[in-house]
Coordinates of C-alpha atoms in Angstrom, one line a residue:
Chain A
M1 CA 4.1 34.4 48.6
E2 CA 3.2 36.1 51.8
V3 CA 0.3 38.5 51.7
Y4 CA 0.2 41.7 53.6
L5 CA -2.8 43.9 53.7
S6 CA -3.2 47.2 55.4
D7 CA -6.0 47.7 57.8
D8 CA -8.0 49.8 55.4
E9 CA -7.8 47.2 52.7
K10 CA -9.0 44.6 55.2
L11 CA -11.9 46.8 56.2
F12 CA -12.8 47.3 52.5
L13 CA -12.7 43.5 51.9
I14 CA -14.7 42.6 55.0
A15 CA -17.4 45.3 54.2
G16 CA -17.5 43.8 50.7
I17 CA -18.2 40.3 52.0
E18 CA -20.9 41.6 54.3
D19 CA -22.4 43.2 51.1
N20 CA -22.0 39.9 49.2
I21 CA -19.6 41.5 46.7
R22 CA -16.2 40.0 46.8
N23 CA -13.1 41.7 45.3
D24 CA -13.2 39.5 42.3
G25 CA -16.9 39.9 41.6
R26 CA -18.0 36.7 43.1
T27 CA -20.7 36.3 45.7
C28 CA -19.9 34.6 49.0
A29 CA -21.1 31.2 47.8
D30 CA -19.3 31.2 44.4
F31 CA -16.4 28.9 43.5
R32 CA -13.7 30.0 41.2
Q33 CA -13.5 28.2 37.9
V34 CA -12.1 24.7 38.3
V35 CA -9.9 23.1 35.7
L36 CA -9.7 19.4 36.0
E37 CA -7.7 17.0 33.9
Q38 CA -7.3 13.2 34.3
G39 CA -4.5 10.9 33.3
V40 CA -1.7 13.4 33.3
L41 CA 1.0 11.2 34.8
T42 CA 1.8 8.1 32.8
G43 CA 3.8 6.4 35.6
T44 CA 0.8 6.1 37.9
N45 CA -2.3 3.9 37.9
G46 CA -4.5 7.0 38.1
S47 CA -3.8 10.7 38.2
C48 CA -5.5 14.0 38.1
R49 CA -4.6 17.6 38.2
V50 CA -6.9 20.3 39.5
Q51 CA -6.5 24.1 39.1
L52 CA -8.6 26.5 41.0
G53 CA -9.0 30.1 39.7
H54 CA -6.0 29.8 37.4
T55 CA -3.5 29.6 40.3
T56 CA -4.1 27.0 43.0
D57 CA -2.6 23.9 41.4
V58 CA -2.8 20.4 42.8
L59 CA -1.5 17.1 41.3
A60 CA -2.8 13.8 42.6
G61 CA -1.4 10.4 41.6
I62 CA -2.4 6.9 42.7
K63 CA -0.1 3.9 42.9
L64 CA -1.4 0.3 43.7
E65 CA 0.5 -2.2 45.7
L66 CA -0.3 -5.8 46.4
E67 CA -0.3 -6.2 50.2
S68 CA -0.5 -9.3 52.2
F69 CA -2.1 -9.2 55.6
D70 CA -2.9 -11.6 58.4
K71 CA -6.6 -12.3 58.1
D72 CA -7.0 -13.7 61.6
S73 CA -5.6 -10.8 63.6
E74 CA -7.6 -8.2 61.7
K75 CA -11.2 -8.1 62.7
N76 CA -12.4 -5.1 60.8
T77 CA -10.9 -4.5 57.4
P78 CA -9.3 -1.0 57.4
P79 CA -9.9 1.3 54.4
P80 CA -7.3 0.5 51.7
F81 CA -6.4 4.1 51.2
K82 CA -3.2 5.8 52.3
F83 CA -3.2 9.5 51.8
F84 CA -0.1 11.6 51.6
V85 CA 0.0 15.4 51.0
D86 CA 3.1 17.2 50.1
F87 CA 3.6 21.0 49.7
S88 CA 6.1 22.0 47.2
A89 CA 8.4 24.8 48.2
N90 CA 7.6 26.4 44.9
A91 CA 4.0 26.8 45.9
S92 CA 4.8 29.3 48.5
S93 CA 7.9 30.3 50.4
Q94 CA 6.2 29.5 53.6
F95 CA 6.4 25.8 52.7
A96 CA 10.2 25.8 52.2
G97 CA 12.1 23.3 54.3
K98 CA 9.8 21.7 56.7
G99 CA 7.4 24.6 56.6
G100 CA 4.5 22.8 55.1
D101 CA 4.8 19.5 56.9
E102 CA 2.5 20.2 59.7
Y103 CA -0.2 21.6 57.5
A104 CA 0.2 18.7 55.1
E105 CA -0.2 16.2 57.9
E106 CA -3.4 17.9 58.9
L107 CA -4.7 17.8 55.4
S108 CA -4.0 14.1 55.0
A109 CA -5.6 13.4 58.3
A110 CA -8.7 15.2 57.2
L111 CA -8.8 13.2 54.0
T112 CA -8.4 9.9 56.0
T113 CA -11.3 11.0 58.2
A114 CA -13.5 11.8 55.2
Y115 CA -12.8 8.4 53.6
S116 CA -12.9 6.4 56.9
N117 CA -16.1 4.6 55.9
S118 CA -15.0 4.1 52.3
Y119 CA -16.5 0.7 51.9
D120 CA -19.9 2.3 52.2
I121 CA -19.0 5.3 50.0
L122 CA -17.4 3.5 47.1
G123 CA -19.9 0.8 46.0
N124 CA -17.4 -1.7 44.5
L125 CA -14.5 -1.1 46.8
K126 CA -14.9 -4.7 48.2
K127 CA -13.2 -5.9 45.0
V128 CA -9.8 -4.8 46.2
Q129 CA -9.8 -7.7 48.6
L130 CA -8.4 -10.2 46.3
A131 CA -8.2 -13.4 48.3
D132 CA -7.7 -14.4 51.8
G133 CA -4.6 -12.6 52.9
Y134 CA -4.1 -10.4 49.9
R135 CA -5.5 -7.0 48.9
W136 CA -4.6 -3.9 46.9
K137 CA -3.3 -1.0 48.9
I138 CA -4.2 2.3 47.3
Y139 CA -1.6 5.0 47.8
V140 CA -3.0 8.4 47.1
D141 CA -0.2 11.0 46.8
V142 CA -1.0 14.6 46.4
T143 CA 1.4 17.4 45.7
V144 CA 0.5 21.1 45.9
L145 CA 2.3 22.8 43.0
Q146 CA 0.9 26.3 43.5
W147 CA -1.0 27.7 46.4
N148 CA -3.5 30.5 46.1
G149 CA -6.1 29.7 48.7
S150 CA -8.6 26.9 49.5
V151 CA -6.2 24.1 48.9
I152 CA -8.2 21.4 50.7
D153 CA -11.1 21.9 48.2
A154 CA -8.7 21.5 45.3
I155 CA -7.1 18.4 46.9
S156 CA -10.5 16.7 47.5
L157 CA -11.5 17.3 43.9
G158 CA -8.1 16.0 42.7
V159 CA -8.4 12.8 44.8
I160 CA -11.9 12.1 43.3
G161 CA -10.5 12.8 39.8
A162 CA -7.6 10.4 40.4
L163 CA -9.9 7.7 41.9
H164 CA -12.1 8.0 38.8
N165 CA -9.1 7.7 36.6
L166 CA -7.7 4.8 38.5
S167 CA -7.7 1.5 36.7
I168 CA -7.2 -1.5 38.9
P169 CA -5.9 -4.7 37.2
E170 CA -8.1 -7.8 37.1
V171 CA -6.3 -10.8 38.5
E172 CA -6.7 -14.5 38.3
I173 CA -6.4 -16.4 41.6
S174 CA -5.5 -20.0 41.7
P175 CA -4.8 -22.2 44.7
D176 CA -1.2 -23.0 45.2
D177 CA 0.9 -25.3 47.4
G178 CA 0.6 -25.1 51.2
G179 CA -2.8 -23.4 51.3
K180 CA -1.4 -20.3 49.6
V181 CA -2.7 -18.7 46.4
S182 CA -0.9 -17.5 43.3
I183 CA -2.0 -14.2 41.8
V184 CA -1.6 -13.6 38.1
L185 CA -2.6 -10.5 36.1
K186 CA -5.5 -11.3 33.7
R187 CA -5.0 -10.7 30.1
P188 CA -7.7 -11.1 27.4
R189 CA -7.0 -14.1 25.3
T190 CA -6.0 -13.2 21.8
G191 CA -5.3 -15.3 18.7
G192 CA -2.0 -15.4 16.8
N193 CA 1.4 -15.3 18.3
V194 CA 1.2 -12.0 20.2
R195 CA 3.4 -12.2 23.2
D196 CA 1.7 -12.2 26.5
E197 CA 3.4 -9.1 27.8
E198 CA 2.2 -6.9 25.0
V199 CA -1.5 -7.5 25.6
P200 CA -2.9 -4.9 28.0
V201 CA -4.2 -6.1 31.3
D202 CA -7.9 -6.2 32.0
T203 CA -8.8 -3.4 34.4
W204 CA -11.8 -2.2 36.3
K205 CA -12.7 1.2 37.8
L206 CA -14.1 2.4 41.0
D207 CA -17.5 4.0 41.3
V208 CA -16.7 7.5 42.6
S209 CA -20.2 9.0 42.4
R210 CA -20.5 9.1 46.2
C211 CA -17.0 10.2 47.1
P212 CA -16.8 12.9 49.8
L213 CA -15.9 16.5 48.8
L214 CA -14.2 18.7 51.3
V215 CA -14.8 22.4 51.3
T216 CA -13.5 25.3 53.5
V217 CA -16.0 27.7 54.8
S218 CA -14.6 30.8 56.4
K219 CA -16.1 33.4 58.6
I220 CA -15.1 36.9 57.5
G221 CA -16.8 39.7 59.3
T222 CA -20.3 38.5 59.7
G223 CA -20.4 36.7 56.4
N224 CA -19.6 33.1 55.5
V225 CA -17.4 32.6 52.5
I226 CA -16.5 29.7 50.3
D227 CA -13.2 29.3 48.3
C228 CA -11.2 32.1 49.7
T229 CA -8.3 33.8 48.0
P230 CA -5.1 34.5 50.0
E231 CA -6.1 38.1 50.5
E232 CA -9.4 37.0 52.0
E233 CA -7.6 34.4 54.1
T234 CA -5.7 37.2 55.9
C235 CA -9.1 38.5 57.2
I236 CA -10.5 35.1 58.4
R237 CA -11.8 35.0 61.9
S238 CA -12.5 31.3 61.9
Q239 CA -12.5 28.5 59.4
L240 CA -14.3 25.1 59.1
W241 CA -13.5 22.2 56.9
V242 CA -16.7 20.4 56.0
G243 CA -16.7 17.0 54.3
L244 CA -19.9 16.0 52.6
T245 CA -20.8 12.9 50.7
P246 CA -23.9 12.4 48.6
I247 CA -26.3 9.7 50.0
S248 CA -29.0 10.0 47.4
N249 CA -29.7 12.2 44.4
N250 CA -30.1 15.5 46.1
D251 CA -29.1 14.6 49.7
F252 CA -25.8 15.1 51.3
E253 CA -24.4 13.7 54.5
V254 CA -21.7 15.4 56.5
T255 CA -18.7 13.1 57.0
C256 CA -16.3 15.4 58.8
V257 CA -16.3 18.8 60.3
K258 CA -13.1 20.3 61.6
Q259 CA -12.3 23.8 62.8
V260 CA -8.9 25.1 61.8
G261 CA -7.1 28.1 63.0
S262 CA -7.9 30.3 65.9
G263 CA -11.2 32.0 66.7
L264 CA -14.4 30.8 68.2
L265 CA -17.7 29.9 66.6
E266 CA -21.3 30.0 68.0
I267 CA -23.2 26.8 67.4
E268 CA -25.7 28.8 65.2
S269 CA -23.0 30.0 62.9
V270 CA -21.6 26.5 62.6
N271 CA -25.0 25.3 61.4
E272 CA -25.2 28.2 59.0
M273 CA -21.7 27.5 57.6
I274 CA -22.5 23.8 57.2
S275 CA -25.7 24.6 55.3
L276 CA -23.8 27.0 53.1
S277 CA -21.2 24.4 52.3
S278 CA -23.8 21.7 51.5
G279 CA -25.4 24.1 49.0
A280 CA -22.0 24.7 47.4
V281 CA -21.1 21.0 47.4
K282 CA -24.3 20.1 45.6
G283 CA -23.5 22.4 42.7
L284 CA -19.9 21.5 42.7
H285 CA -20.5 17.8 42.8
S286 CA -22.8 17.7 39.9
A287 CA -20.4 19.9 37.9
L288 CA -17.6 17.5 38.8
L289 CA -19.5 14.3 37.8
H290 CA -20.4 16.0 34.5
R291 CA -16.8 16.8 33.8
L292 CA -15.6 13.3 34.8
K293 CA -18.1 11.8 32.4
T294 CA -17.6 14.1 29.5
E295 CA -13.8 14.5 29.6
E296 CA -12.1 13.6 26.4
Y297 CA -8.6 12.3 26.2
R298 CA -6.2 15.0 25.1
K299 CA -3.0 14.2 23.3
P300 CA -0.1 14.7 25.7
G301 CA 1.5 18.0 24.8
H302 CA -1.8 19.6 24.7
S303 CA -2.0 19.1 28.4
F304 CA -1.2 21.2 31.5
L305 CA 2.5 21.2 30.8
L306 CA 1.9 23.6 28.0
Chain B
M1 CA -24.2 30.5 42.9
S2 CA -22.2 29.1 40.0
Y3 CA -19.9 26.1 39.8
E4 CA -18.0 25.1 36.8
V5 CA -15.6 22.3 36.3
S6 CA -13.9 22.4 32.9
G7 CA -10.9 21.4 31.1
P8 CA -7.7 23.3 30.4
P9 CA -8.2 26.1 27.8
L10 CA -7.8 25.1 24.2
V11 CA -6.1 28.3 23.3
S12 CA -3.5 29.8 25.7
P13 CA -3.3 33.6 26.0
W14 CA -0.1 33.9 24.0
M15 CA -1.5 31.8 21.2
M16 CA -4.5 34.1 21.0
L17 CA -2.2 37.1 20.9
S18 CA -0.3 35.7 18.0
M19 CA -3.6 35.2 16.2
S20 CA -4.6 38.8 16.7
E21 CA -2.5 41.1 14.6
A22 CA -1.4 43.2 17.4
R23 CA 2.2 41.8 17.6
T24 CA 3.0 41.6 13.9
D25 CA 5.0 44.9 14.0
L26 CA 7.7 43.2 16.1
D27 CA 10.4 41.6 14.1
D28 CA 11.1 38.0 15.2
A29 CA 14.8 38.4 14.3
K30 CA 15.2 41.1 16.8
I31 CA 14.1 38.9 19.8
V32 CA 17.1 37.4 21.6
I33 CA 17.6 35.1 24.6
P34 CA 20.6 35.1 26.9
G35 CA 23.7 33.9 24.9
H36 CA 22.3 34.8 21.6
S37 CA 24.5 36.8 19.3
V38 CA 23.3 40.4 18.8
S39 CA 26.0 41.4 16.3
D40 CA 29.2 39.8 15.1
A41 CA 30.9 43.1 14.3
P42 CA 31.8 44.7 17.6
Q43 CA 34.2 47.1 15.8
H44 CA 31.2 48.8 14.2
F45 CA 29.0 48.9 17.3
M46 CA 29.2 49.8 21.0
R47 CA 27.7 47.5 23.5
G48 CA 24.9 48.8 25.6
H49 CA 22.7 47.5 28.5
G50 CA 21.9 43.8 28.4
T51 CA 24.9 42.8 26.3
Y52 CA 28.5 41.7 26.7
I53 CA 31.4 40.8 24.4
R54 CA 32.4 37.2 24.0
E55 CA 35.0 36.1 21.4
G56 CA 34.5 39.0 19.1
E57 CA 30.7 39.0 19.3
I58 CA 28.2 41.1 21.1
V59 CA 26.0 38.7 23.0
S60 CA 22.8 39.2 24.9
T61 CA 22.6 38.7 28.7
V62 CA 18.9 39.0 28.9
S63 CA 15.9 37.9 26.8
G64 CA 14.3 40.7 25.0
A65 CA 14.2 42.9 22.0
V66 CA 17.3 44.4 20.4
N67 CA 17.3 48.2 20.2
Q68 CA 19.7 50.2 18.2
L69 CA 20.5 53.8 18.8
N70 CA 23.0 55.1 16.2
R71 CA 26.0 52.8 17.0
L72 CA 24.8 51.7 20.4
L73 CA 23.3 48.2 20.6
M74 CA 21.3 47.3 23.6
V75 CA 18.8 44.7 24.6
K76 CA 15.6 45.7 26.3
P77 CA 14.4 42.9 28.6
I78 CA 10.8 41.9 28.1
K79 CA 10.1 40.9 31.7
Q80 CA 12.0 42.5 34.5
R81 CA 11.6 44.0 37.9
Y82 CA 10.7 47.6 38.1
S83 CA 13.9 49.6 37.6
G84 CA 12.6 53.1 38.3
E85 CA 12.8 56.5 36.6
V86 CA 12.8 59.9 38.1
G87 CA 9.3 61.3 38.1
D88 CA 7.5 58.0 38.0
V89 CA 4.3 57.6 40.1
V90 CA 4.7 54.4 42.1
V91 CA 2.4 52.5 44.5
G92 CA 4.2 50.6 47.3
R93 CA 3.8 49.0 50.6
V94 CA 5.7 50.0 53.8
V95 CA 7.7 47.1 55.0
E96 CA 9.8 48.7 57.7
V97 CA 9.9 51.7 59.9
Q98 CA 13.5 52.8 60.5
A99 CA 15.1 55.8 62.1
K100 CA 14.2 58.8 60.0
R101 CA 13.0 56.8 57.0
W102 CA 10.5 54.2 55.9
K103 CA 11.5 51.2 53.7
V104 CA 8.9 50.7 50.9
D105 CA 8.4 47.7 48.7
V106 CA 7.8 49.0 45.2
N107 CA 8.3 45.7 43.3
S108 CA 11.9 46.8 42.5
R109 CA 15.1 44.8 43.1
L110 CA 15.7 46.7 46.4
H111 CA 13.4 48.3 48.8
S112 CA 13.0 52.0 48.3
N113 CA 13.6 54.7 50.9
L114 CA 11.1 57.2 51.9
P115 CA 12.9 59.7 54.2
L116 CA 11.0 61.4 57.0
G117 CA 11.9 64.7 55.4
S118 CA 10.2 63.8 52.2
V119 CA 6.7 63.4 53.5
L120 CA 4.0 66.0 54.1
L121 CA 3.5 65.9 57.8
P122 CA 0.3 67.0 59.4
G123 CA 0.5 70.7 60.0
G124 CA 1.7 71.7 56.5
D125 CA 4.9 73.2 55.1
F126 CA 7.8 75.0 56.8
R127 CA 7.9 72.6 59.7
R128 CA 11.0 71.3 61.4
K129 CA 11.1 67.6 61.4
D130 CA 12.1 67.0 65.0
V131 CA 12.6 64.1 67.3
E132 CA 8.9 64.2 68.2
D133 CA 8.0 63.5 64.6
E134 CA 10.6 60.7 64.5
E135 CA 8.9 59.1 67.5
K136 CA 5.5 59.3 65.8
M137 CA 6.6 57.9 62.5
S138 CA 4.8 54.6 63.0
E139 CA 1.7 56.4 63.9
F140 CA 1.8 58.2 60.6
L141 CA 2.7 55.2 58.4
K142 CA 2.6 51.7 59.7
N143 CA 4.0 48.4 58.4
G144 CA 1.9 47.0 55.6
E145 CA 0.3 50.3 54.7
L146 CA 0.1 51.3 51.1
I147 CA 1.4 54.6 49.8
C148 CA 1.5 56.4 46.6
A149 CA 4.7 58.3 45.9
E150 CA 6.9 59.8 43.2
V151 CA 10.4 58.7 42.4
Q152 CA 12.8 61.5 43.3
Q153 CA 16.1 60.0 42.7
V154 CA 17.6 56.7 41.5
Q155 CA 20.8 55.9 43.3
H156 CA 23.6 54.1 41.6
D157 CA 22.9 50.8 43.3
G158 CA 19.3 50.9 42.0
T159 CA 17.7 52.0 45.3
L160 CA 14.9 54.5 44.7
M161 CA 14.4 57.6 46.8
I162 CA 10.7 58.4 46.8
H163 CA 8.8 61.4 48.2
T164 CA 5.2 62.2 48.9
R165 CA 5.6 66.0 49.1
N166 CA 2.4 66.8 47.4
N167 CA -1.3 66.4 48.4
K168 CA -2.0 63.9 45.6
Y169 CA 0.5 61.5 47.1
G170 CA 0.4 59.9 50.5
K171 CA -1.3 57.0 52.3
L172 CA -3.8 55.0 50.4
R173 CA -6.9 53.9 52.3
Q174 CA -9.7 51.6 51.0
G175 CA -9.4 49.9 47.7
I176 CA -8.1 47.0 45.7
L177 CA -4.5 46.5 44.7
I178 CA -3.7 44.6 41.5
K179 CA -0.1 43.7 40.7
V180 CA 0.8 43.5 37.0
P181 CA 4.1 43.1 35.2
P182 CA 5.7 46.6 35.1
H183 CA 6.3 46.5 31.3
L184 CA 2.5 46.5 30.7
I185 CA 2.1 49.9 32.2
K186 CA 2.2 52.6 29.5
K187 CA 3.8 55.8 30.7
S188 CA 1.7 58.9 30.3
K189 CA 1.5 62.4 31.7
V190 CA -1.2 61.5 34.1
H191 CA -1.4 58.4 36.3
F192 CA -4.2 59.5 38.5
H193 CA -7.6 59.1 36.9
T194 CA -11.1 59.7 38.2
L195 CA -13.2 57.5 36.1
P196 CA -16.8 58.4 35.2
Y197 CA -18.1 55.3 37.0
G198 CA -17.9 56.9 40.4
M199 CA -14.4 55.7 41.3
A200 CA -10.8 56.4 40.7
I201 CA -7.6 54.6 39.7
I202 CA -3.9 55.1 40.2
I203 CA -1.8 53.3 37.6
G204 CA 1.6 53.0 39.3
C205 CA 4.5 52.8 36.9
N206 CA 5.9 49.9 39.0
G207 CA 3.0 47.7 38.0
C208 CA 0.8 48.3 41.0
V209 CA -2.6 49.4 40.0
W210 CA -4.7 50.8 42.8
V211 CA -8.5 50.9 42.4
T212 CA -10.1 53.2 45.0
P213 CA -13.4 55.0 45.6
A214 CA -11.7 58.5 45.5
L215 CA -8.2 59.9 44.9
P216 CA -6.1 60.9 48.0
E217 CA -6.3 64.6 47.2
T218 CA -10.0 64.7 47.3
F219 CA -10.0 63.9 51.0
E220 CA -7.0 66.0 51.8
E221 CA -8.9 67.9 54.5
E222 CA -9.0 64.7 56.4
Q223 CA -5.2 64.5 56.3
H224 CA -5.0 67.0 59.1
V225 CA -6.6 64.5 61.4
Q226 CA -4.4 61.5 61.5
I227 CA -7.0 58.9 62.1
S228 CA -9.6 59.5 59.5
D229 CA -13.1 58.0 60.0
Y230 CA -13.9 54.8 58.2
Q231 CA -16.6 55.3 55.6
K232 CA -18.4 52.5 54.1
V233 CA -18.3 52.2 50.3
S234 CA -21.7 52.2 48.6
Q235 CA -22.7 49.2 46.6
E236 CA -22.8 50.9 43.2
V237 CA -19.2 52.2 43.7
R238 CA -18.0 48.9 44.9
L239 CA -19.4 47.1 41.9
A240 CA -17.8 49.6 39.6
M241 CA -14.5 49.1 41.4
V242 CA -14.7 45.3 41.3
R243 CA -15.4 45.5 37.6
V244 CA -12.5 47.8 36.9
A245 CA -10.3 45.5 38.9
A246 CA -11.5 42.5 36.9
C247 CA -10.7 44.5 33.7
V248 CA -7.2 45.2 34.9
R249 CA -6.6 41.5 35.6
L250 CA -8.0 40.6 32.2
L251 CA -5.7 43.0 30.4
K252 CA -2.8 41.6 32.5
D253 CA -3.7 38.0 31.6
Y254 CA -3.6 38.7 27.9
S255 CA -0.6 41.1 28.0
I256 CA -2.4 44.2 26.8
S257 CA -0.9 47.4 28.0
I258 CA -2.7 49.2 30.7
Y259 CA -3.6 52.9 30.3
L260 CA -6.7 55.0 30.5
N261 CA -8.0 54.2 27.0
S262 CA -7.5 50.4 27.2
L263 CA -9.1 50.3 30.6
T264 CA -12.2 52.3 29.6
T265 CA -12.5 50.3 26.4
C266 CA -12.3 47.1 28.4
Y267 CA -14.9 48.4 30.9
E268 CA -17.4 49.5 28.3
M269 CA -17.0 46.2 26.3
S270 CA -17.3 44.1 29.5
Q271 CA -20.8 45.6 30.2
P272 CA -22.8 42.7 28.7
Y273 CA -21.1 40.2 31.0
E274 CA -21.3 39.7 34.7
I275 CA -18.1 40.5 36.6
K276 CA -17.3 36.9 37.6
E277 CA -17.7 35.9 34.0
L278 CA -14.6 38.0 33.1
Y279 CA -12.5 35.4 34.9
E280 CA -13.8 32.6 32.8
Q281 CA -11.5 31.5 30.0
E282 CA -14.0 31.6 27.2
T283 CA -15.5 35.0 27.9
S284 CA -12.1 36.6 28.7
S285 CA -10.3 35.3 25.6
R286 CA -13.1 36.5 23.3
L287 CA -13.2 39.8 25.0
A288 CA -9.4 40.3 25.0
Y289 CA -9.3 39.5 21.3
L290 CA -11.9 42.2 20.6
I291 CA -10.2 44.7 22.8
A292 CA -6.8 44.2 21.2
A293 CA -8.4 44.5 17.8
K294 CA -10.2 47.7 18.7
L295 CA -7.2 49.3 20.3
L296 CA -5.0 48.4 17.3
H297 CA -7.6 49.9 15.0
E298 CA -7.6 53.2 17.0
I299 CA -3.9 53.4 16.9
Q300 CA -3.8 52.9 13.2
E301 CA -6.5 55.5 12.7
N302 CA -4.5 58.1 14.7
Q303 CA -1.5 57.5 12.5

């Protein structure tokens, strides 16, 4: 869906943002309503779907893979995450063919940057290192089903939701011949003659309370705006992606800042935009954690597919 | 600042509509999907639009409601692109400037034509449209600009010929455009409304609703000057416009037809809420339910 606006419509929109009244009644710092659902894909180890303002729709799924590595050649353990973003051609005709590839790569690079010091952010991530030479590799795949502005915000929410939903199996490690180890999934012991395969595997979860959120702040006219609609995106002068991660209860740390698109920014307005985004992230983060804690499991069929 | 992360709605718009009694007058048996049999006695009926004959049966080609007119059976599609009727007021966007005509996107299957001869050029009536005008066409209407026009003719391939030969039609300036499915627009004598909230609205029959501070005819004097001055919209007017736009989107989401009465009802009933609350699932579904009930009640009283 390509959006054209006439000059007068743009003028109207820009003047509105300078007046702090957007075309949908929000103020510049407001987010649209976020709909978040966990565990929507049964074939994954963890999944989440996020909808922003009834249209932007993002699906995130996580698969785990046991990976062996050479412990001697690797000095610093790299983060176990591998991000991949894909734009569905259904989301917007501009993504048809290879149209979305470049943008998708940029998005996955931004996610990798934001999660680069993930061992500090996720408290119990060390546990994915199973034994000498073995670890879980976490593949985070995101697909954008519908595009209606501020897709990176929705993706970062979806990734956190999927990480929260992720259940990593517990394993038993026992030494094996030749200095190697054997890794067996751990199942709780049960009485009776229940077959081993039917007992669910023990799992553990990641602590996501300090995961980074990415938000887009856009400069439209003289105003700074959060969570743009496609109409507003046509009027953008310059845009920043800001990644923020909570360090204590009410304090946030910037983990990545990236300017996208054309346009120049004064250093003062960069600071303004970052402070605006940190205010937004504060509100969004507490709302997100609340939702993650209180979400109740819905019967499939009463889920997003309907 | 408000941030809300919630779950998917418990009640979808269509479920809510079936709960309200607004749709009970429609007979379920008269709704067909493509391939459904409309009648098995083609000797008694004639097939109309949206049907074809297969093995001695009249079969629907679209999904919609069966209409019968004497012996003519036709299926009226529920959702379709704008097909156009002579005399309709439409709102469209200029997509191409060609020799002697503009191509306009009016949400129809094909782009519409707006010939150079069908517009009111600056300088008024009885003017020859000469080469000079042709050269200045893109000065008058550029790509991406919105216009309001009337359908003059529907050609047999479905192309619409539109004209703006009246002061109330023409270029649209500042405002908000909302696209809704065309079947939601209720035809009426008047599609231009100046609302008592300090703003105006054009309900285009093609599903484009234009919310604007003032109708084109009220600044007709400016039309003589091609480049009109930009005037900032005051805050009260802007708030009213944004609220009306939110009302139109709410009516669209819950498939309530859009006309002056439904819009003003929605506007009045939305007053207790903040504008951004109208996009929230809980508020909007409750409000839509009340609006549908009220409109239904009014219709029943009038009968």
